[in-house]
PDB file of C-alpha atoms in Angstrom:
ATOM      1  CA  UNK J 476       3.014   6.227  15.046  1.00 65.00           C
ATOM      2  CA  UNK J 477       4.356   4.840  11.481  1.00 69.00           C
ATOM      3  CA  UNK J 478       1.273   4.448   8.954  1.00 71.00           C
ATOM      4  CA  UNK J 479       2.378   2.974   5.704  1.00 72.00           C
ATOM      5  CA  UNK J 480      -0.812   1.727   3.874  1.00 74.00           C
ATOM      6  CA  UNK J 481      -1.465   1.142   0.035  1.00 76.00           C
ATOM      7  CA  UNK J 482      -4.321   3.125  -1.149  1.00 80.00           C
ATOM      8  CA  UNK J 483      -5.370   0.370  -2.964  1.00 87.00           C
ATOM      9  CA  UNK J 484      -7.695  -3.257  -2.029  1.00 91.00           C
ATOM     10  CA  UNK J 485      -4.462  -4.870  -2.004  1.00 92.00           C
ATOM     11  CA  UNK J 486      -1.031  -4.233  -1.965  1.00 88.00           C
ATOM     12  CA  UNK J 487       1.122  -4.851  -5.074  1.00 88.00           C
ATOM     13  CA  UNK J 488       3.361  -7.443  -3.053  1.00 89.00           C
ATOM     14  CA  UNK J 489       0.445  -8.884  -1.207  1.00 92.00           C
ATOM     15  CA  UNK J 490      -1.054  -9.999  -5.124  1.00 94.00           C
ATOM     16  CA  UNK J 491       2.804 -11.095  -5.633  1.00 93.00           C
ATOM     17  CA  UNK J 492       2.300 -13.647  -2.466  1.00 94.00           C
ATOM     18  CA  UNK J 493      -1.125 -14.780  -3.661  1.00 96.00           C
ATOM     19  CA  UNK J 494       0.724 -15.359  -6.968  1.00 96.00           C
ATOM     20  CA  UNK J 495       3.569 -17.239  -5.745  1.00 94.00           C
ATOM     21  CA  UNK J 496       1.494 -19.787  -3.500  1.00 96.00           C
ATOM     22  CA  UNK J 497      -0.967 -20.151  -6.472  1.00 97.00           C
ATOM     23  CA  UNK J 498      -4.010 -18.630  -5.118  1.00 97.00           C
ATOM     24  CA  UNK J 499      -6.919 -16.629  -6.371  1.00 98.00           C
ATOM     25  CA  UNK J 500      -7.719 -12.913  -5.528  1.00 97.00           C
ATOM     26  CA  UNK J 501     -10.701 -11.490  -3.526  1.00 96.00           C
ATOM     27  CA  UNK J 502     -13.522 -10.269  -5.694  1.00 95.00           C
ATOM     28  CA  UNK J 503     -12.664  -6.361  -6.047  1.00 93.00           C
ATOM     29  CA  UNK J 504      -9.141  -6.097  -6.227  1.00 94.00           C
ATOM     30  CA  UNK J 505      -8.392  -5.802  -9.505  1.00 95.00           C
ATOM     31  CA  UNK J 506      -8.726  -5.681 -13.177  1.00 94.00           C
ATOM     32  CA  UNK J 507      -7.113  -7.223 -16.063  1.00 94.00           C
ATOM     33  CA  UNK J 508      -5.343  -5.029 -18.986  1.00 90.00           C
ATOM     34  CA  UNK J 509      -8.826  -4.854 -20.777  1.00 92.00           C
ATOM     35  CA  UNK J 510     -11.029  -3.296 -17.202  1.00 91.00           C
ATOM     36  CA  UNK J 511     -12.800  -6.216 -16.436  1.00 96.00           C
ATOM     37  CA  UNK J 512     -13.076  -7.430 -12.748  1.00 97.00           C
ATOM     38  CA  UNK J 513     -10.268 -10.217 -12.318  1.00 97.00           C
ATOM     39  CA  UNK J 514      -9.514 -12.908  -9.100  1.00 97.00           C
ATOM     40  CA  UNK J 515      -6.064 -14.081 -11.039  1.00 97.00           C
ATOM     41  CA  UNK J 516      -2.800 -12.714  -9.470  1.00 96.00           C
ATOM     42  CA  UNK J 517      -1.163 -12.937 -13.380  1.00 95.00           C
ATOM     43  CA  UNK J 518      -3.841 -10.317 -15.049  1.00 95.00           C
ATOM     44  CA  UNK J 519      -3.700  -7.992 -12.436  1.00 93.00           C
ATOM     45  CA  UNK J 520       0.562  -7.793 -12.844  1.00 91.00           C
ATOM     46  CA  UNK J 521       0.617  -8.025 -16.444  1.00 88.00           C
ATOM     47  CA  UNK J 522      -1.086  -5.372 -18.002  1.00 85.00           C
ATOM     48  CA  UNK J 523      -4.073  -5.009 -15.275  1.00 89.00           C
ATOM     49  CA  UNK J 524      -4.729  -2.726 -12.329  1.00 88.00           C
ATOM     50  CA  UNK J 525      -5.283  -2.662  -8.674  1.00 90.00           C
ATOM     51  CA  UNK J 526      -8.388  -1.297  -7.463  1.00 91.00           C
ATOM     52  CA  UNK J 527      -8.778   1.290  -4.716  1.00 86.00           C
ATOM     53  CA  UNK J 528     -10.070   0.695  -1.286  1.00 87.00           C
ATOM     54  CA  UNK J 529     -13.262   2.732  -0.183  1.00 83.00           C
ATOM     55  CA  UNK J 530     -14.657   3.056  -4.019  1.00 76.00           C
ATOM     56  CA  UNK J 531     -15.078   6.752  -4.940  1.00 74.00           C
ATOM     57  CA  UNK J 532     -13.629   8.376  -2.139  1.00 79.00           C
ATOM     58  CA  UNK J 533     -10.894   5.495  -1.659  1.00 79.00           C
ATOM     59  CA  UNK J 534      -9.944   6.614  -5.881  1.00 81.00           C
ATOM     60  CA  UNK J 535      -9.847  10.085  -4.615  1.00 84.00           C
ATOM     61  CA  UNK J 536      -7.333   9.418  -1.656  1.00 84.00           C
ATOM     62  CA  UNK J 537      -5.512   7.139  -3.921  1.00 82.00           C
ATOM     63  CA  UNK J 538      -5.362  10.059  -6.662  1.00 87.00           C
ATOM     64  CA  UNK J 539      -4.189  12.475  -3.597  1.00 87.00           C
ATOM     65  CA  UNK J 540      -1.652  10.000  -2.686  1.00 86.00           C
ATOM     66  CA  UNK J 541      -0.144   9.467  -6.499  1.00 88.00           C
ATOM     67  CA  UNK J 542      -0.238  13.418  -7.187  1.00 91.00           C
ATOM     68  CA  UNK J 543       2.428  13.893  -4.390  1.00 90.00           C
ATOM     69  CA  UNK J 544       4.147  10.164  -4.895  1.00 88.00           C
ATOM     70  CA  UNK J 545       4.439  10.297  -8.495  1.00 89.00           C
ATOM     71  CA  UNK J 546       3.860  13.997  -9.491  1.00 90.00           C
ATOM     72  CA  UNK J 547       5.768  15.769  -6.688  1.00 91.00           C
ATOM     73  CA  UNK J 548       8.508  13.312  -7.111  1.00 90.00           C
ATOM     74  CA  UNK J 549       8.972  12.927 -10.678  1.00 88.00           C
ATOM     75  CA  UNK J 550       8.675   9.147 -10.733  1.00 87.00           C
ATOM     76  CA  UNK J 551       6.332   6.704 -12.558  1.00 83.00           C
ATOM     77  CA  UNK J 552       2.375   7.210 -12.215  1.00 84.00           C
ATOM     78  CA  UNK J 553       0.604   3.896 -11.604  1.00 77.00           C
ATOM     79  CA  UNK J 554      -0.401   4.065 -15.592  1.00 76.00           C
ATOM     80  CA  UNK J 555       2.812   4.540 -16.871  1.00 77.00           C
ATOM     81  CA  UNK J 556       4.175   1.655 -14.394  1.00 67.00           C
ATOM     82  CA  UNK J 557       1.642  -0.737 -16.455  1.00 60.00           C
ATOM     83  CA  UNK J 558       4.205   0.032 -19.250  1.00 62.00           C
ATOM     84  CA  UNK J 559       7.691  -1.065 -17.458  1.00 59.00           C
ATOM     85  CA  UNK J 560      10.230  -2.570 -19.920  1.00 53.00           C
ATOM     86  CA  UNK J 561      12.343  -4.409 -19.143  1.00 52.00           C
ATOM     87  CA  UNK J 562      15.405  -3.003 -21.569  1.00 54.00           C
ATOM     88  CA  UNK J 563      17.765  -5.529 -21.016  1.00 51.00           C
ATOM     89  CA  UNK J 564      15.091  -8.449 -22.360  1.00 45.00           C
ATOM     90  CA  UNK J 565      12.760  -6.745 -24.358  1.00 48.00           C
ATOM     91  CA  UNK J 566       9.875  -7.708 -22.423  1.00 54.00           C
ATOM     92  CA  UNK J 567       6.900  -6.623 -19.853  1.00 52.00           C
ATOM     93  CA  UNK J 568       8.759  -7.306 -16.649  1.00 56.00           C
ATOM     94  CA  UNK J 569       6.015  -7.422 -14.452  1.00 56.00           C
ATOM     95  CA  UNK J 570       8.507  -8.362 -11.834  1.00 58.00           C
ATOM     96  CA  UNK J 571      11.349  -5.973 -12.417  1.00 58.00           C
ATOM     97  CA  UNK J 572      12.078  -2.727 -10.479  1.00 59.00           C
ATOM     98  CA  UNK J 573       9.494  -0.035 -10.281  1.00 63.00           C
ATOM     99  CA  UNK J 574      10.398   3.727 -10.249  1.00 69.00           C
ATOM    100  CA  UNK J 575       8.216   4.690  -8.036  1.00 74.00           C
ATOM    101  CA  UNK J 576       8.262   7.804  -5.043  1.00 82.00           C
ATOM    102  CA  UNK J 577       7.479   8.027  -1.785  1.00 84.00           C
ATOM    103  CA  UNK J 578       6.555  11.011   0.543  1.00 85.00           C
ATOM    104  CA  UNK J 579       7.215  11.335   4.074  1.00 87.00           C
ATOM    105  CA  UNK J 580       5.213  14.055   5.877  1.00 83.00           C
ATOM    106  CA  UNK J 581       6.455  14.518   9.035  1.00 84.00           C
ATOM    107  CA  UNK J 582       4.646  16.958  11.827  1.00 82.00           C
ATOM    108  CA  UNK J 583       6.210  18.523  15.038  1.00 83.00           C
ATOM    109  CA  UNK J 584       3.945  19.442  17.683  1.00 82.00           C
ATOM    110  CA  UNK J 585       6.141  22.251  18.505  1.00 81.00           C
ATOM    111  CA  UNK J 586       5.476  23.133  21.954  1.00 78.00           C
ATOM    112  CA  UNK J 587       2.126  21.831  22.236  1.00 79.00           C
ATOM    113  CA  UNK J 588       3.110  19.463  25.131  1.00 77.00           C
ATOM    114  CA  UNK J 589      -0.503  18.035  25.581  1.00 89.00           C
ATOM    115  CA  UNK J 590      -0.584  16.687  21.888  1.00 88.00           C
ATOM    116  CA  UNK J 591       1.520  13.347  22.926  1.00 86.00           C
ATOM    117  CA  UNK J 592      -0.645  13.109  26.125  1.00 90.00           C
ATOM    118  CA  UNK J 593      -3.599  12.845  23.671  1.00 91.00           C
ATOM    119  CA  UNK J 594      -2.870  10.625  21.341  1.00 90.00           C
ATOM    120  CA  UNK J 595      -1.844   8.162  24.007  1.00 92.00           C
ATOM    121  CA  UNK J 596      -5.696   8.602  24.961  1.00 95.00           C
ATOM    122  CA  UNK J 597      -6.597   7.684  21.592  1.00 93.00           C
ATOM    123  CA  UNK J 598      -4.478   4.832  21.165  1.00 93.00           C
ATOM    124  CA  UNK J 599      -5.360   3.445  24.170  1.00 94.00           C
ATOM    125  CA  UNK J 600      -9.152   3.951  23.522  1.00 94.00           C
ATOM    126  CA  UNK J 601      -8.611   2.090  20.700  1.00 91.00           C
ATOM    127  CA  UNK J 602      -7.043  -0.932  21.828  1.00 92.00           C
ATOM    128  CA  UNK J 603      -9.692  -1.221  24.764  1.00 93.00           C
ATOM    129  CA  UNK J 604     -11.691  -2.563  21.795  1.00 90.00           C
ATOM    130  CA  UNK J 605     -11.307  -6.229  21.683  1.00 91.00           C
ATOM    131  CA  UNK J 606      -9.662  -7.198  18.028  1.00 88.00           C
ATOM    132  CA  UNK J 607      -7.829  -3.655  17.337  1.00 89.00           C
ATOM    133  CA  UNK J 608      -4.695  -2.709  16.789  1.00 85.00           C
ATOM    134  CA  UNK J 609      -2.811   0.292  15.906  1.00 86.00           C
ATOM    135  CA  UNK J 610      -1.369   0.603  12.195  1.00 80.00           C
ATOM    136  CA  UNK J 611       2.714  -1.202  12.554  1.00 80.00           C
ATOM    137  CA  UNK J 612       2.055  -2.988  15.577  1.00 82.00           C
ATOM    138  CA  UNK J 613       2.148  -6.389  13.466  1.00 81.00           C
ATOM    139  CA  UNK J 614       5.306  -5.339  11.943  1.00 81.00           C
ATOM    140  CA  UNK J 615       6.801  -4.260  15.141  1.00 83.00           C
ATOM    141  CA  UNK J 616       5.638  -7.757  16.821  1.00 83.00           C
ATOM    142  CA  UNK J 617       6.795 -10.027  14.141  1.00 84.00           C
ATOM    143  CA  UNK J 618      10.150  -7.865  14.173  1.00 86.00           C
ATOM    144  CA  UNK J 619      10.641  -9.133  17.952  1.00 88.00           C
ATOM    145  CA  UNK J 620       9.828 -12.982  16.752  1.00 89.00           C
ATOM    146  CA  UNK J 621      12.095 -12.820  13.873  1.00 86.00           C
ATOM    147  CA  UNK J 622      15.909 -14.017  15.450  1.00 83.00           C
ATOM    148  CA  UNK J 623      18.766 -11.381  14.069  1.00 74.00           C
TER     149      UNK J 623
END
């Protein structure tokens, strides 16, 4: 099982798409550089912020998720990334490289042979329910559509 999720509304690159093909945000996704609620793609990038998913305890597994993305690593936290300049023009880049971390946790079962036996249960519990799907099953689908 792969889970890579954004502890935010909305991805970064998913506002980038809504940007590109000219569209509006959701309500609750973001804010603009000054805190107020926002539905433009442009004020959340330049300046603004992404909001979490799951209010308070979504801002507390997105703060959990920073301290060992940003803090363990060393890279950027998500309020100094609102300050990326771009050196080479001078400018907010709001498109430009981020420095940002990532974390992989990775857990062996050791020898507990019955923990693969019941996650299959689980996963196939879940899928019994009509309109599931298990986190990178999309990604793993599309992957098979997309010619190499």
């Amino acid at each position: 099982l792969v889970w890579d999720q954004a502890s935010s509304a909305m991805a970064r690159g998913e506002i980038q798409l809504y940007q590109r093909d000219g569209l509006s945000l959701p309500e609750g996704v973001a804010i603009d550089r000054h805190g107020n609620p926002t539905t433009s793609p442009e004020e959340a990038l330049e300046g603004g912020a992404q909001l979490p998913f799951g209010d308070h305890k979504g801002s507390m597994i997105a703060m959990m998720v920073e301290l060992l993305a940003a803090g363990l690593t060393g890279s950027q936290f998500s309020f100094e990334a609102a300050d990326n300049i771009d050196e080479k023009y001078d400018e907010y880049n709001p498109n430009g490289p981020t420095n940002h971390g990532e974390v992989i946790l990775l857990i062996d079962p050791g020898n507990n042979n019955n923990y693969l036996t019941r996650c299959e249960m689980l996963f196939e519990r879940i899928l019994e329910e009509e309109g599931t799907r298990l986190p990178s099953s999309r990604r793993y689908a599309n992957r098979l559509k997309t010619p190499s």
